[in-house]
PDB file of C-alpha atoms in Angstrom:
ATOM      1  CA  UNK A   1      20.913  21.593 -26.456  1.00  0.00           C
ATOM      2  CA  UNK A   2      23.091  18.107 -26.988  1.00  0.00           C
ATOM      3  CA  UNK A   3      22.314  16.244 -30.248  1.00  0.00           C
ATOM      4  CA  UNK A   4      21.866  12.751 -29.801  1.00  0.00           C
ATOM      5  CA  UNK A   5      21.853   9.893 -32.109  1.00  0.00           C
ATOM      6  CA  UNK A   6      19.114   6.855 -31.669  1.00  0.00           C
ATOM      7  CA  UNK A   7      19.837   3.785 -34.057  1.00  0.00           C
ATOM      8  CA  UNK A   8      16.506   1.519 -34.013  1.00  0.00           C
ATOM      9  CA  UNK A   9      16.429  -2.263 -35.251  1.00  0.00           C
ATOM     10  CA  UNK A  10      15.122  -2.440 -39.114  1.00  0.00           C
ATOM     11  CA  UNK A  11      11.883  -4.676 -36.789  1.00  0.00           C
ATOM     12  CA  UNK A  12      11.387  -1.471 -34.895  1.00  0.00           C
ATOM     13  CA  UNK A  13      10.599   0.518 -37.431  1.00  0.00           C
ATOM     14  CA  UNK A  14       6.752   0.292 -37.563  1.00  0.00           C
ATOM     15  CA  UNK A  15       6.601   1.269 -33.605  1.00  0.00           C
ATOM     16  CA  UNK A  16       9.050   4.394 -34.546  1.00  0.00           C
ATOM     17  CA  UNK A  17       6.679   5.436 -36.981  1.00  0.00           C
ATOM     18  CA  UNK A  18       3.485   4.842 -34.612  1.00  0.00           C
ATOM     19  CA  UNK A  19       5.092   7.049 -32.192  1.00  0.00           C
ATOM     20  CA  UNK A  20       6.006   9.718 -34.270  1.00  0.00           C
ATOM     21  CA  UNK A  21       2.562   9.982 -35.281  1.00  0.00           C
ATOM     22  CA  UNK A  22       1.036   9.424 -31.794  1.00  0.00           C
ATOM     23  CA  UNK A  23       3.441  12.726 -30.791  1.00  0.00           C
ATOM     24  CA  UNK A  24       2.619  14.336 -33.948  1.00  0.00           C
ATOM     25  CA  UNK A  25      -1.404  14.008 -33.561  1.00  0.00           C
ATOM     26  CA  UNK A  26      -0.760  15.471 -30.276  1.00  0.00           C
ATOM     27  CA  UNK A  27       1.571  18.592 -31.526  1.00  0.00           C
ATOM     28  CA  UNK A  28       4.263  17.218 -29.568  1.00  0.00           C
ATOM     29  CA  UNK A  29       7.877  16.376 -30.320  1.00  0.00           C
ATOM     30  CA  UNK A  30       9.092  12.672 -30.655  1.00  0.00           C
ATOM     31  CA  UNK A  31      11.591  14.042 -27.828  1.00  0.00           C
ATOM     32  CA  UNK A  32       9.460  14.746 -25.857  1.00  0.00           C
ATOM     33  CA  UNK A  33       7.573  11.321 -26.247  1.00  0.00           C
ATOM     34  CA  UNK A  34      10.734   9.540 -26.195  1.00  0.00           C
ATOM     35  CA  UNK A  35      11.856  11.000 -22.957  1.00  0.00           C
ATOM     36  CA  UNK A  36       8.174  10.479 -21.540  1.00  0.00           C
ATOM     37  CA  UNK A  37       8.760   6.645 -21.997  1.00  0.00           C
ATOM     38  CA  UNK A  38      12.651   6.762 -20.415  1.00  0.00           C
ATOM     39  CA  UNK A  39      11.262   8.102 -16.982  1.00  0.00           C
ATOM     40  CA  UNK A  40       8.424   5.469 -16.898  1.00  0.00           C
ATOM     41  CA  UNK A  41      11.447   3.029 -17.504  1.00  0.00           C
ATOM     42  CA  UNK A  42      13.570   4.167 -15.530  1.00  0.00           C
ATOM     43  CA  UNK A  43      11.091   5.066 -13.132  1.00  0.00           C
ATOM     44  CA  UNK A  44      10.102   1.299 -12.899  1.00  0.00           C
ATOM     45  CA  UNK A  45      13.612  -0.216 -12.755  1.00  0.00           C
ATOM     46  CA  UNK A  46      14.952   1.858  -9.636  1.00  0.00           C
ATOM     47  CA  UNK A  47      11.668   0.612  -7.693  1.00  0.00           C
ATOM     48  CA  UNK A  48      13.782  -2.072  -6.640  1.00  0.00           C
ATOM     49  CA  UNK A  49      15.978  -0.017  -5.056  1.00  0.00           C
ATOM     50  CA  UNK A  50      14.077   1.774  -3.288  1.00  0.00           C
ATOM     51  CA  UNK A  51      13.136  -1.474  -0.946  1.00  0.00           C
ATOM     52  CA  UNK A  52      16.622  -1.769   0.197  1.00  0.00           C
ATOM     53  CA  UNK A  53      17.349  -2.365   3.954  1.00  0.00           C
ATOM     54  CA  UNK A  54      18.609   1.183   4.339  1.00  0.00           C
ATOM     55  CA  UNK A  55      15.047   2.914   2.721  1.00  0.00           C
ATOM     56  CA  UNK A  56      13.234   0.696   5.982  1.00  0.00           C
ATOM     57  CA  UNK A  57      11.779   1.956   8.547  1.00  0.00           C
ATOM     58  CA  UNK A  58       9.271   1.377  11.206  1.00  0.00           C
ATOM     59  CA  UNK A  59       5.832   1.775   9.890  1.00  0.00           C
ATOM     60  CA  UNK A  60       2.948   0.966  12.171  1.00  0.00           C
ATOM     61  CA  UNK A  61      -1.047   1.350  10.681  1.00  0.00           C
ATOM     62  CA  UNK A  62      -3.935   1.177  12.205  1.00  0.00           C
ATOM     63  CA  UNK A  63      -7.272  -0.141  10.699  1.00  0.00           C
ATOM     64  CA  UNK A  64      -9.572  -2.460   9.958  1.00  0.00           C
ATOM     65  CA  UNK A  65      -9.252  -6.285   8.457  1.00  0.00           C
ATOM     66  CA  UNK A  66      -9.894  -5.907   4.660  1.00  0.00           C
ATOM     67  CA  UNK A  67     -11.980  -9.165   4.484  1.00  0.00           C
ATOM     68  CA  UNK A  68     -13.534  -9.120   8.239  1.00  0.00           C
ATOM     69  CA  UNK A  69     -14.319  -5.476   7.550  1.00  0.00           C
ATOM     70  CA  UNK A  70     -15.310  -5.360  11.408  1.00  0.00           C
ATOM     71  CA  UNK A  71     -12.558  -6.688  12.999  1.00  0.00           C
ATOM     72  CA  UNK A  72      -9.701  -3.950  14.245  1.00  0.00           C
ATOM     73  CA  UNK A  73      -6.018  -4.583  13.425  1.00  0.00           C
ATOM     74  CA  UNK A  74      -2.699  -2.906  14.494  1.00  0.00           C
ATOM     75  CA  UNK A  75       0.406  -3.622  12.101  1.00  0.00           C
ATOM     76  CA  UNK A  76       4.040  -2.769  12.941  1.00  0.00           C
ATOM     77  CA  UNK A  77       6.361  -3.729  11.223  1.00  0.00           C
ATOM     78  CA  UNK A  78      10.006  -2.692   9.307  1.00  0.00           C
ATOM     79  CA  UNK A  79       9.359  -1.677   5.784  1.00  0.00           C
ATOM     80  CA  UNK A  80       9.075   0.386   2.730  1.00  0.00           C
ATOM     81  CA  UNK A  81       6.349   1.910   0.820  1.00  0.00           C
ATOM     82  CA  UNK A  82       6.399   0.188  -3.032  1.00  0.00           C
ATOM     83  CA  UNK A  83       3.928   1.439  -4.501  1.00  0.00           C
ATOM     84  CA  UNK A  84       0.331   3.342  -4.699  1.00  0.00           C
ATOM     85  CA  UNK A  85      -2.093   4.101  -7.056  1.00  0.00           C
ATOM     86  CA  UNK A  86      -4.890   5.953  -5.899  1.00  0.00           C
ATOM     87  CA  UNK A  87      -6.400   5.101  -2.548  1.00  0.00           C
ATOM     88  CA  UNK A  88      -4.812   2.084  -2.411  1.00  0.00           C
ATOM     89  CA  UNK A  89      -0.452   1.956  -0.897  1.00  0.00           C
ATOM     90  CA  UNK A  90       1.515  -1.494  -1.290  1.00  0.00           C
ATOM     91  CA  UNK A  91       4.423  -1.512   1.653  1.00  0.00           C
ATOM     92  CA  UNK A  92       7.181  -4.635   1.572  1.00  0.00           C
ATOM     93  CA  UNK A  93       7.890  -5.904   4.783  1.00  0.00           C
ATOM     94  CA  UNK A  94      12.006  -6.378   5.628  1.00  0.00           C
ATOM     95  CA  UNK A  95      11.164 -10.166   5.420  1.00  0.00           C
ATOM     96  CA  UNK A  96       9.103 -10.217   2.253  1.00  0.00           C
ATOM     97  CA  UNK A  97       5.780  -9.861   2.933  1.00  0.00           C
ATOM     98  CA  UNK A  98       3.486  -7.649   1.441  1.00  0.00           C
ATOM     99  CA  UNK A  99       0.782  -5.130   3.146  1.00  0.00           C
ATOM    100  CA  UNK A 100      -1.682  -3.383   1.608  1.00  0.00           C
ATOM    101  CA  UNK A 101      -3.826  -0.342   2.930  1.00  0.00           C
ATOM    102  CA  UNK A 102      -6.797   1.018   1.198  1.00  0.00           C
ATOM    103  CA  UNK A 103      -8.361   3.895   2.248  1.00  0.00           C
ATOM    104  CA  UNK A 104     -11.769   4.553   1.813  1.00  0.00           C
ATOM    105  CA  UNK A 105     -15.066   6.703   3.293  1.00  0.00           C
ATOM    106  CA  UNK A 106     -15.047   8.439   6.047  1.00  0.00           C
ATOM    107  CA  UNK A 107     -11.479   7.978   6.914  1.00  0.00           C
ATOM    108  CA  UNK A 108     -11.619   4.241   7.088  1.00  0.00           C
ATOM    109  CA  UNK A 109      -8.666   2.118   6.933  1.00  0.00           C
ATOM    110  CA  UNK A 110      -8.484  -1.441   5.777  1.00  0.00           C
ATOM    111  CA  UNK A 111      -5.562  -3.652   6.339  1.00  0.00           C
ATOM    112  CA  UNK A 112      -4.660  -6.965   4.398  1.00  0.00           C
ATOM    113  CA  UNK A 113      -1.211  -9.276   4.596  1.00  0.00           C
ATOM    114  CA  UNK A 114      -0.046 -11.511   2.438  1.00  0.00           C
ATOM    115  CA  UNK A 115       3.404 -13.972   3.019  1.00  0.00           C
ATOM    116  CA  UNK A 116       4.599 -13.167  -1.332  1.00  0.00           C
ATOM    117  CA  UNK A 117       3.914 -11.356  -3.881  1.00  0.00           C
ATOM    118  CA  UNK A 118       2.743 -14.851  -5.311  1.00  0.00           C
ATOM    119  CA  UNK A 119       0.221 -15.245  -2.321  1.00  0.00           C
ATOM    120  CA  UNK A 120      -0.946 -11.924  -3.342  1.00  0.00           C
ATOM    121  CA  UNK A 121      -1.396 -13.258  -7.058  1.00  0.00           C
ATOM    122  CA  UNK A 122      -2.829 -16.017  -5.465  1.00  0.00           C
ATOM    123  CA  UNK A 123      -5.513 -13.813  -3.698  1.00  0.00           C
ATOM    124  CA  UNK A 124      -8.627 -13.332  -5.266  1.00  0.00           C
ATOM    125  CA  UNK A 125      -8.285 -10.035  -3.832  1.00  0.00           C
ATOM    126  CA  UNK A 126      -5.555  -9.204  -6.286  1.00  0.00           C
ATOM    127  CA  UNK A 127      -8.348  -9.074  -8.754  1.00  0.00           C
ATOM    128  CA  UNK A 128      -9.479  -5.903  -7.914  1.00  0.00           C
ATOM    129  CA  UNK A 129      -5.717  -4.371  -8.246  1.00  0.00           C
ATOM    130  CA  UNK A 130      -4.555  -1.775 -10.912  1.00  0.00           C
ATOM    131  CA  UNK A 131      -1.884  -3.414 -12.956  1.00  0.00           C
ATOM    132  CA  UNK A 132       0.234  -0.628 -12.693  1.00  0.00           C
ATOM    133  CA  UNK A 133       0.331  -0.750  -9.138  1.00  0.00           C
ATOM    134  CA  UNK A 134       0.942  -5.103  -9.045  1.00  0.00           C
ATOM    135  CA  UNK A 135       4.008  -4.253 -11.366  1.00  0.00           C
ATOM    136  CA  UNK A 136       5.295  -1.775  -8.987  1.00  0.00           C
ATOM    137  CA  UNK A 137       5.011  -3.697  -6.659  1.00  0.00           C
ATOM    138  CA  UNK A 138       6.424  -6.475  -8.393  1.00  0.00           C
ATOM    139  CA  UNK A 139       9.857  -4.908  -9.022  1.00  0.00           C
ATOM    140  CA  UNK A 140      10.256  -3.410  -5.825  1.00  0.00           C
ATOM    141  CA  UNK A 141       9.506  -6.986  -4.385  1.00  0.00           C
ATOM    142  CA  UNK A 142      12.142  -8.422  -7.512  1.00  0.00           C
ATOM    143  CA  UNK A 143       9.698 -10.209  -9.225  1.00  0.00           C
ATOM    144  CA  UNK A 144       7.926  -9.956 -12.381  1.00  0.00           C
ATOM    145  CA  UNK A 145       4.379  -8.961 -12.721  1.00  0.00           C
ATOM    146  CA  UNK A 146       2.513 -11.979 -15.173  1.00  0.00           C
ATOM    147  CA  UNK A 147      -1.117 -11.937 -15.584  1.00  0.00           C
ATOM    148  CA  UNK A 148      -2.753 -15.619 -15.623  1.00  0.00           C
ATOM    149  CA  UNK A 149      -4.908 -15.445 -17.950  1.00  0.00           C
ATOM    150  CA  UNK A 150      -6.271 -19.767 -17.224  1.00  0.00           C
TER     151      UNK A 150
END
């Protein structure tokens, strides 16, 4: 097994510590807590790469309008999934735009389409969003995720 050396900032210290008794509390090793944290980062940070041009493809769903719950829509369009969390997948369109689809009882799909990722900030919608699935989405959209609080 390699050895491998981690210097930390004197003004890091106190997290250090925290974590070491976070992994410690939980009979883990500080390893393994360390390398928990590098695969969320890293995880994160190739996101955007996954919405390159060459990841697209064709992606048509069918469902209905997530505000006009009654009202059918059909959506084709050249894109990538970036991100899901639950029932709930984010795709990016090859221009930009941003689709979601939530599935919910009985098989039902709902469909909403927004020009950004701002318009989708914008969307009082977005208030019902997990966090970790706006900063997914975010970063594979290469933008930042920042919560308005007024």
């Amino acid at each position: 097994m390699p050895r491998i050396t981690l210097y930390i900032k004197d003004a890091d210290l106190p997290t250090w510590l925290r974590a070491r008794d976070l992994a410690v509390a939980r009979d883990e090793s500080l390893s393994a807590l360390v390398i928990t944290a590098l695969e969320l980062v890293v995880g994160r940070r190739e996101l955007p790469t996954a919405a390159s041009a060459e990841a697209m493809s064709t992606i048509e769903l069918v469902g209905w309008d997530w505000r006009r719950r009654t009202v059918p829509r059909t959506l084709r369009f050249t894109g990538v999934r970036a991100a899901q969390e639950g029932a709930l997948t984010a795709y990016l369109t090859r221009s930009g735009k941003i689709v979601l689809e939530e599935w919910a009882l009985l098989d039902e799909r709902y469909l909403a389409v927004f020009d950004s990722f701002a318009a989708l900030q914008a969307d009082p919608l977005s208030d019902a969003l997990d966090s970790g699935l706006l900063v997914d989405l975010a970063a594979a959209a290469g933008t930042q995720y920042v919560e308005t609080l007024e």
